[in-house]
Each structure stands twice: as C-alpha cells, then as structure tokens.
XYZ file of N, CA and C in Angstrom:
555
model
N -76.877 -22.463 191.727
C -78.079 -22.198 192.490
C -78.098 -20.715 192.837
N -79.264 -20.137 192.683
C -79.464 -18.742 193.063
C -80.515 -18.748 194.156
N -80.085 -18.474 195.374
C -81.007 -18.524 196.508
C -80.639 -17.429 197.502
N -81.636 -16.708 197.928
C -81.469 -15.672 198.939
C -82.497 -15.959 200.018
N -82.040 -16.225 201.228
C -82.950 -16.543 202.316
C -83.987 -15.459 202.534
N -85.238 -15.864 202.686
C -86.319 -14.935 202.960
C -86.767 -14.109 201.772
N -86.227 -14.387 200.597
C -86.582 -13.602 199.410
C -87.857 -14.134 198.768
N -88.644 -13.214 198.254
C -89.848 -13.597 197.515
C -89.462 -13.926 196.075
N -90.393 -14.523 195.350
C -90.143 -14.762 193.931
C -89.934 -13.439 193.195
N -90.672 -12.399 193.587
C -90.487 -11.078 192.971
C -89.073 -10.561 193.222
N -88.556 -10.758 194.438
C -87.182 -10.342 194.748
C -86.195 -11.042 193.821
N -86.390 -12.340 193.627
C -85.496 -13.101 192.746
C -85.618 -12.639 191.294
N -86.827 -12.369 190.868
C -87.047 -11.942 189.483
C -86.398 -10.581 189.216
N -86.577 -9.665 190.172
C -86.148 -8.281 189.970
C -84.740 -7.966 190.452
N -84.201 -8.769 191.350
C -82.948 -8.365 191.966
C -81.842 -9.390 191.971
N -81.929 -10.399 191.149
C -80.861 -11.395 191.121
C -80.548 -11.739 189.671
N -79.650 -12.660 189.513
C -79.272 -13.098 188.169
C -80.114 -14.280 187.699
N -81.232 -14.533 188.361
C -82.054 -15.703 188.044
C -82.557 -15.696 186.604
N -83.077 -14.572 186.147
C -83.604 -14.526 184.775
C -82.524 -14.874 183.753
N -81.355 -14.296 183.909
C -80.266 -14.555 182.964
C -79.810 -16.007 183.037
N -79.736 -16.543 184.248
C -79.310 -17.937 184.395
C -80.297 -18.879 183.714
N -81.578 -18.635 183.908
C -82.595 -19.481 183.273
C -82.522 -19.338 181.754
N -82.431 -18.112 181.278
C -82.407 -17.852 179.834
C -81.192 -18.466 179.145
N -80.143 -18.768 179.909
C -78.945 -19.365 179.313
C -79.231 -20.735 178.707
N -80.324 -21.360 179.149
C -80.683 -22.669 178.614
C -79.829 -23.805 179.136
N -79.115 -23.576 180.217
C -78.188 -24.574 180.743
C -78.841 -25.623 181.641
N -80.150 -25.558 181.819
C -80.804 -26.426 182.793
C -81.923 -27.245 182.161
N -82.066 -28.482 182.618
C -83.198 -29.304 182.177
C -84.424 -29.029 183.036
N -84.196 -28.678 184.294
C -85.247 -28.376 185.262
C -84.820 -27.132 186.035
N -85.783 -26.294 186.395
C -85.507 -25.126 187.227
C -86.502 -25.152 188.382
N -85.975 -25.124 189.611
C -86.800 -25.228 190.818
C -87.089 -23.837 191.365
N -88.363 -23.614 191.698
C -88.808 -22.339 192.251
C -89.434 -22.554 193.621
N -89.073 -21.677 194.554
C -89.695 -21.674 195.876
C -89.661 -20.251 196.400
N -90.820 -19.742 196.768
C -90.871 -18.451 197.425
C -90.568 -18.642 198.905
N -90.464 -17.536 199.647
C -90.255 -17.702 201.087
C -91.477 -18.394 201.679
N -91.315 -18.970 202.829
C -92.253 -19.973 203.344
C -93.727 -19.592 203.323
N -94.058 -18.370 203.676
C -95.476 -18.001 203.756
C -95.910 -17.070 202.622
N -95.049 -16.845 201.661
C -95.352 -15.934 200.558
C -96.659 -16.257 199.838
N -96.963 -17.527 199.550
C -98.219 -17.800 198.835
C -99.463 -17.350 199.601
N -99.331 -17.191 200.920
C -100.473 -16.800 201.746
C -100.513 -15.303 202.014
N -99.352 -14.696 202.214
C -99.322 -13.269 202.538
C -99.429 -12.390 201.301
N -99.000 -12.902 200.158
C -99.034 -12.142 198.905
C -99.469 -13.054 197.754
N -100.647 -13.644 197.818
C -101.006 -14.643 196.808
C -100.982 -14.133 195.368
N -101.444 -12.924 195.121
C -101.460 -12.412 193.743
C -100.041 -12.184 193.226
N -99.180 -11.643 194.077
C -97.789 -11.408 193.688
C -97.074 -12.745 193.495
N -97.304 -13.687 194.413
C -96.704 -15.018 194.279
C -97.112 -15.649 192.955
N -98.399 -15.618 192.656
C -98.885 -16.235 191.422
C -98.271 -15.562 190.198
N -98.229 -14.245 190.188
C -97.659 -13.506 189.061
C -96.220 -13.950 188.794
N -95.397 -13.953 189.835
C -93.983 -14.275 189.639
C -93.743 -15.771 189.470
N -94.569 -16.603 190.057
C -94.459 -18.048 189.810
C -94.709 -18.338 188.339
N -95.676 -17.636 187.751
C -95.978 -17.823 186.332
C -94.889 -17.212 185.447
N -94.341 -16.077 185.854
C -93.236 -15.488 185.082
C -92.050 -16.448 185.036
N -91.705 -16.977 186.208
C -90.579 -17.904 186.261
C -90.875 -19.182 185.476
N -92.082 -19.692 185.611
C -92.448 -20.892 184.863
C -92.349 -20.676 183.368
N -92.825 -19.521 182.906
C -92.731 -19.197 181.486
C -91.290 -19.057 181.026
N -90.457 -18.435 181.855
C -89.042 -18.274 181.503
C -88.356 -19.633 181.394
N -88.666 -20.530 182.326
C -88.072 -21.872 182.279
C -88.509 -22.605 181.020
N -89.800 -22.573 180.743
C -90.328 -23.247 179.554
C -89.716 -22.665 178.284
N -89.630 -21.341 178.212
C -89.038 -20.683 177.041
C -87.581 -21.096 176.837
N -86.886 -21.413 177.924
C -85.478 -21.816 177.845
C -85.321 -23.324 177.646
N -86.447 -24.031 177.514
C -86.386 -25.473 177.289
C -86.270 -26.304 178.549
N -86.556 -25.706 179.697
C -86.468 -26.415 180.977
C -87.861 -26.697 181.526
N -87.933 -27.656 182.409
C -89.178 -27.981 183.098
C -89.263 -27.117 184.353
N -90.352 -26.346 184.526
C -90.518 -25.614 185.780
C -90.893 -26.591 186.894
N -90.224 -26.461 188.029
C -90.451 -27.339 189.173
C -90.772 -26.452 190.374
N -91.920 -26.685 190.987
C -92.366 -25.871 192.117
C -92.217 -26.653 193.416
N -91.443 -26.096 194.346
C -91.118 -26.703 195.639
C -92.142 -26.193 196.648
N -93.155 -27.021 196.903
C -94.198 -26.667 197.874
C -93.621 -26.740 199.285
N -93.759 -25.643 200.015
C -93.253 -25.577 201.380
C -94.287 -26.133 202.360
N -94.014 -26.035 203.643
C -94.842 -26.640 204.675
C -95.316 -25.595 205.673
N -96.356 -25.963 206.407
C -96.904 -25.097 207.455
C -95.950 -25.041 208.645
N -96.100 -24.014 209.427
C -95.329 -23.881 210.659
C -95.813 -24.904 211.684
N -95.018 -25.089 212.709
C -95.351 -26.040 213.763
C -96.648 -25.607 214.468
N -97.414 -26.570 214.929
C -98.641 -26.275 215.678
C -98.307 -25.387 216.876
N -99.153 -24.400 217.129
C -98.949 -23.491 218.250
C -98.106 -22.269 217.928
N -97.575 -22.180 216.720
C -96.757 -21.035 216.326
C -97.612 -19.766 216.329
N -96.991 -18.650 216.675
C -97.704 -17.367 216.717
C -98.252 -16.952 215.355
N -97.724 -17.520 214.275
C -98.207 -17.179 212.936
C -99.699 -17.483 212.788
N -100.201 -18.407 213.586
C -101.614 -18.783 213.468
C -102.560 -17.725 214.032
N -102.000 -16.659 214.620
C -102.808 -15.510 215.021
C -103.061 -14.570 213.844
N -102.345 -14.765 212.756
C -102.502 -13.928 211.563
C -103.654 -14.459 210.710
N -104.541 -13.604 210.247
C -105.690 -14.064 209.463
C -105.306 -14.851 208.205
N -104.232 -14.455 207.544
C -103.835 -15.122 206.301
C -103.383 -16.560 206.511
N -103.057 -16.935 207.758
C -102.561 -18.292 208.032
C -103.663 -19.342 208.002
N -104.906 -18.889 208.147
C -106.014 -19.832 208.251
C -106.255 -20.297 209.676
N -105.342 -19.971 210.595
C -105.543 -20.264 212.008
C -105.062 -21.618 212.492
N -104.597 -22.477 211.592
C -104.145 -23.811 212.011
C -103.145 -24.352 210.996
N -102.331 -25.336 211.402
C -101.417 -25.944 210.435
C -102.147 -26.538 209.225
N -103.278 -27.174 209.447
C -104.010 -27.785 208.323
C -104.479 -26.724 207.334
N -105.054 -25.639 207.847
C -105.527 -24.572 206.957
C -104.361 -23.903 206.239
N -103.272 -23.692 206.958
C -102.103 -23.076 206.338
C -101.561 -23.968 205.226
N -101.461 -25.272 205.494
C -100.949 -26.190 204.475
C -101.879 -26.252 203.277
N -103.176 -26.215 203.529
C -104.135 -26.211 202.414
C -103.899 -25.015 201.495
N -103.676 -23.851 202.095
C -103.447 -22.645 201.306
C -102.142 -22.687 200.531
N -101.081 -23.129 201.180
C -99.781 -23.234 200.507
C -99.883 -24.212 199.335
N -100.471 -25.374 199.603
C -100.605 -26.398 198.559
C -101.404 -25.873 197.369
N -102.516 -25.202 197.648
C -103.371 -24.706 196.564
C -102.616 -23.744 195.652
N -101.826 -22.853 196.228
C -101.097 -21.866 195.420
C -100.003 -22.519 194.574
N -99.245 -23.421 195.175
C -98.191 -24.095 194.396
C -98.789 -25.011 193.335
N -99.873 -25.685 193.669
C -100.528 -26.576 192.700
C -101.032 -25.777 191.502
N -101.629 -24.612 191.777
C -102.144 -23.760 190.702
C -101.006 -23.306 189.788
N -99.894 -22.881 190.369
C -98.759 -22.419 189.564
C -98.211 -23.548 188.705
N -98.024 -24.715 189.299
C -97.480 -25.850 188.541
C -98.421 -26.263 187.418
N -99.711 -26.285 187.690
C -100.679 -26.685 186.663
C -100.724 -25.667 185.527
N -100.725 -24.394 185.869
C -100.794 -23.347 184.848
C -99.579 -23.389 183.924
N -98.414 -23.655 184.494
C -97.178 -23.668 183.700
C -96.824 -25.054 183.177
N -97.694 -26.025 183.428
C -97.420 -27.403 183.021
C -96.070 -27.871 183.566
N -95.840 -27.520 184.820
C -94.598 -27.897 185.482
C -94.822 -29.041 186.451
N -93.785 -29.359 187.179
C -93.861 -30.389 188.208
C -94.108 -29.734 189.560
N -94.888 -30.396 190.383
C -95.107 -29.962 191.757
C -94.439 -30.977 192.668
N -93.462 -30.529 193.436
C -92.809 -31.391 194.415
C -93.517 -31.137 195.737
N -94.325 -32.100 196.147
C -95.247 -31.931 197.274
C -94.564 -32.168 198.620
N -93.556 -31.367 198.902
C -92.843 -31.504 200.167
C -93.772 -31.182 201.333
N -94.550 -30.123 201.219
C -95.484 -29.773 202.292
C -96.499 -30.864 202.554
N -96.981 -31.499 201.497
C -97.926 -32.608 201.673
C -97.238 -33.794 202.334
N -95.981 -34.039 201.993
C -95.227 -35.117 202.641
C -95.056 -34.822 204.130
N -94.822 -33.549 204.454
C -94.737 -33.171 205.866
C -96.074 -33.416 206.559
N -97.153 -33.013 205.916
C -98.484 -33.180 206.519
C -98.730 -34.657 206.854
N -98.454 -35.534 205.910
C -98.679 -36.970 206.116
C -97.769 -37.508 207.211
N -96.511 -37.096 207.195
C -95.572 -37.575 208.209
C -96.000 -37.129 209.600
N -96.366 -35.867 209.744
C -96.785 -35.368 211.058
C -98.046 -36.068 211.552
N -98.911 -36.449 210.631
C -100.139 -37.163 210.996
C -99.858 -38.630 211.337
N -99.098 -39.303 210.492
C -98.909 -40.745 210.635
C -97.719 -41.138 211.499
N -96.776 -40.231 211.672
C -95.556 -40.511 212.446
C -95.257 -39.318 213.356
N -96.145 -39.036 214.317
C -95.990 -37.816 215.125
C -94.716 -37.769 215.967
N -94.051 -38.891 216.150
C -92.813 -38.875 216.934
C -91.615 -38.373 216.121
N -91.755 -38.299 214.802
C -90.664 -37.786 213.970
C -90.726 -36.258 213.989
N -89.657 -35.642 214.430
C -89.590 -34.186 214.547
C -89.078 -33.607 213.227
N -89.948 -32.896 212.527
C -89.586 -32.303 211.237
C -89.190 -30.841 211.355
N -89.816 -30.108 212.280
C -89.535 -28.680 212.465
C -88.365 -28.494 213.427
N -87.475 -27.574 213.087
C -86.413 -27.188 213.997
C -87.034 -26.380 215.139
N -86.223 -25.965 216.075
C -86.744 -25.282 217.259
C -87.419 -23.952 216.950
N -87.151 -23.359 215.782
C -87.814 -22.099 215.430
C -89.231 -22.317 214.915
N -89.632 -23.574 214.736
C -90.987 -23.886 214.298
C -91.236 -23.701 212.820
N -90.200 -23.329 212.075
C -90.350 -23.058 210.650
C -89.395 -23.888 209.800
N -88.121 -23.816 210.122
C -87.101 -24.490 209.324
C -87.048 -25.991 209.649
N -86.449 -26.790 208.758
C -86.451 -28.236 208.959
C -85.313 -28.741 209.841
N -85.582 -29.834 210.511
C -84.533 -30.613 211.169
C -83.847 -31.450 210.087
N -82.901 -32.278 210.490
C -82.276 -33.201 209.526
C -83.332 -34.129 208.932
N -84.274 -34.574 209.758
C -85.342 -35.453 209.256
C -86.240 -34.709 208.269
N -86.551 -33.461 208.557
C -87.370 -32.666 207.644
C -86.673 -32.430 206.316
N -85.373 -32.179 206.375
C -84.594 -32.005 205.150
C -84.539 -33.303 204.359
N -84.340 -34.415 205.057
C -84.295 -35.716 204.383
C -85.621 -36.011 203.689
N -86.720 -35.685 204.338
C -88.028 -35.895 203.714
C -88.154 -35.057 202.439
N -87.676 -33.827 202.468
C -87.703 -32.986 201.262
C -86.852 -33.607 200.156
N -85.665 -34.064 200.506
C -84.775 -34.692 199.518
C -85.441 -35.921 198.915
N -85.991 -36.762 199.762
C -86.659 -37.970 199.268
C -87.836 -37.613 198.355
N -88.578 -36.577 198.712
C -89.736 -36.182 197.904
C -89.287 -35.645 196.547
N -88.213 -34.893 196.529
C -87.653 -34.447 195.250
C -87.210 -35.646 194.417
N -86.534 -36.575 195.045
C -86.038 -37.746 194.311
C -87.188 -38.495 193.642
N -88.211 -38.800 194.413
C -89.314 -39.592 193.850
C -90.073 -38.823 192.774
N -90.210 -37.519 192.941
C -90.928 -36.714 191.948
C -90.135 -36.588 190.652
N -88.853 -36.318 190.770
C -88.041 -36.086 189.575
C -87.688 -37.363 188.822
N -87.476 -38.453 189.558
C -87.046 -39.694 188.893
C -88.198 -40.636 188.581
N -89.335 -40.428 189.241
C -90.488 -41.336 189.106
C -90.154 -42.745 189.610
N -89.190 -42.819 190.521
C -88.796 -44.088 191.137
C -88.861 -43.941 192.650
N -89.086 -45.054 193.326
C -89.023 -45.047 194.778
C -87.587 -44.757 195.224
N -87.471 -44.208 196.427
C -86.154 -43.961 197.005
C -85.509 -45.320 197.292
N -84.278 -45.542 196.860
C -83.627 -46.829 197.136
C -83.511 -47.079 198.636
N -83.736 -48.297 199.022
C -83.634 -48.647 200.446
C -82.204 -48.475 200.949
N -81.254 -48.411 200.035
C -79.850 -48.232 200.402
C -79.418 -46.765 200.391
N -80.360 -45.845 200.224
C -80.023 -44.419 200.187
C -79.353 -43.994 201.489
N -78.384 -43.124 201.362
C -77.666 -42.624 202.534
C -78.617 -41.872 203.464
N -78.316 -41.944 204.740
C -79.120 -41.276 205.766
C -78.182 -40.386 206.578
N -78.530 -39.111 206.771
C -77.642 -38.229 207.528
C -77.576 -38.605 209.005
N -76.475 -38.222 209.621
C -76.334 -38.426 211.060
C -77.490 -37.750 211.778
N -77.975 -38.371 212.816
C -79.059 -37.798 213.590
C -80.434 -38.266 213.169
N -80.535 -38.997 212.062
C -81.825 -39.545 211.640
C -81.757 -41.057 211.816
N -82.489 -41.596 212.793
C -82.467 -43.039 213.019
C -82.964 -43.810 211.791
N -82.430 -44.996 211.553
C -82.837 -45.784 210.385
C -84.346 -46.004 210.281
N -85.016 -46.228 211.398
C -86.472 -46.452 211.348
C -87.197 -45.192 210.875
N -86.731 -44.022 211.307
C -87.333 -42.767 210.842
C -87.073 -42.574 209.354
N -85.850 -42.842 208.921
C -85.521 -42.702 207.499
C -86.400 -43.615 206.659
N -86.647 -44.808 207.145
C -87.511 -45.749 206.421
C -88.934 -45.208 206.313
N -89.451 -44.659 207.402
C -90.803 -44.086 207.385
C -90.871 -42.894 206.430
N -89.847 -42.047 206.440
C -89.812 -40.887 205.547
C -89.739 -41.328 204.090
N -88.966 -42.354 203.839
C -88.857 -42.898 202.479
C -90.218 -43.394 202.001
N -90.927 -44.094 202.871
C -92.249 -44.614 202.503
C -93.231 -43.482 202.193
N -93.193 -42.418 202.986
C -94.082 -41.274 202.735
C -93.742 -40.633 201.393
N -92.466 -40.392 201.149
C -92.057 -39.765 199.886
C -92.435 -40.633 198.697
N -92.237 -41.935 198.829
C -92.597 -42.840 197.733
C -94.092 -42.764 197.446
N -94.896 -42.709 198.497
C -96.357 -42.678 198.325
C -96.835 -41.335 197.769
N -96.243 -40.239 198.215
C -96.720 -38.909 197.817
C -96.456 -38.634 196.342
N -95.415 -39.210 195.798
C -95.054 -38.924 194.405
C -95.782 -39.816 193.403
N -96.536 -40.773 193.883
C -97.242 -41.675 192.959
C -98.480 -41.035 192.408
C-alpha cells in the first residue's frame, strides 16, 4: 500500500512510488482516494490525476477502484467555504459526482463509501460515524467502509458472521452490514 495522509492524487502521482508499483502489474485491483475534500477544492486537478491513475491501472491489467469519501459532520466549519456547498448533503453530492465521473470514464469500480455514510446517517442517526474531529471515521465508520468495499468487490452480501471490532455493538454492525449490502446492489 502506498498512502500518505492528506496527499492529493497529484502528490501520489508525482512524488511517490505509486506509478512504478502499478506498472509492475502485480495487482488485480488498484484503489485510489484523494484527500477528503480534494474533489471539491481542486476538481480539475482531481479529475486529471484520477484519470491518469485509472489509465495506469488499466494499462497494467488491473481494475481501477475509486474510494468515494464522505462529507464532514454537520456543523463543521468547512461548510463556511463556498466549495463545500454549505451543507453535508451538498458536499456529499459534489464528492459523489466527482468520484462517479472518474470511475465511469475509466470503466472502473466505484466504492460508494460516502453514499453508505449518507444513508447510515439518515436512517440510523444514533450510529456515530465521524470521530471527534468531524472528518475521520470512528470504528463504526471504518467498519462501514470495510463492509462497502467487501460488497462492491465480491458482489456478495457481507456474511452475518463477519467479525466486528471492539466498540461496535452487534446491532450497529448489523445495521451497517445492511446498508453496505444495499448500496452495492
């Protein structure tokens, strides 16, 4: 895995070993994710590098996989920025649109983690997905991402016997599993 916290796709393309690793042909799938708000703050740059990475993956015989991120918690100061759209719903709409466009253009997979978060926050508001910083995930938020990846990549529902991390009550894990199963269909 090649990951640098807070790095843009351009940073990864220009300043890491990502291109060489992809070109090695050692992967069946290659997952791409820019920093959380990159698709909104730099949409043209995000699109350019998302397509570069998608093309590199395809050229190496791998499936490009785009990890759609999620909006910040309601009330976050980021919503004072014009590019955010002013609300979690608008922010999520923008993030989703950019990742969907990249995945469609490169004929890749879109792992709709942000959409799974949106549904969970709407239908299960007692489940806390955002950590205290309002951006990063709690254990439940991470589990939802894992479940969404599983259902997208395998085309199967998450097994009811799947392990659940400490701190996530079984009822919450069940609700998250149901959301992930539904979002990937």
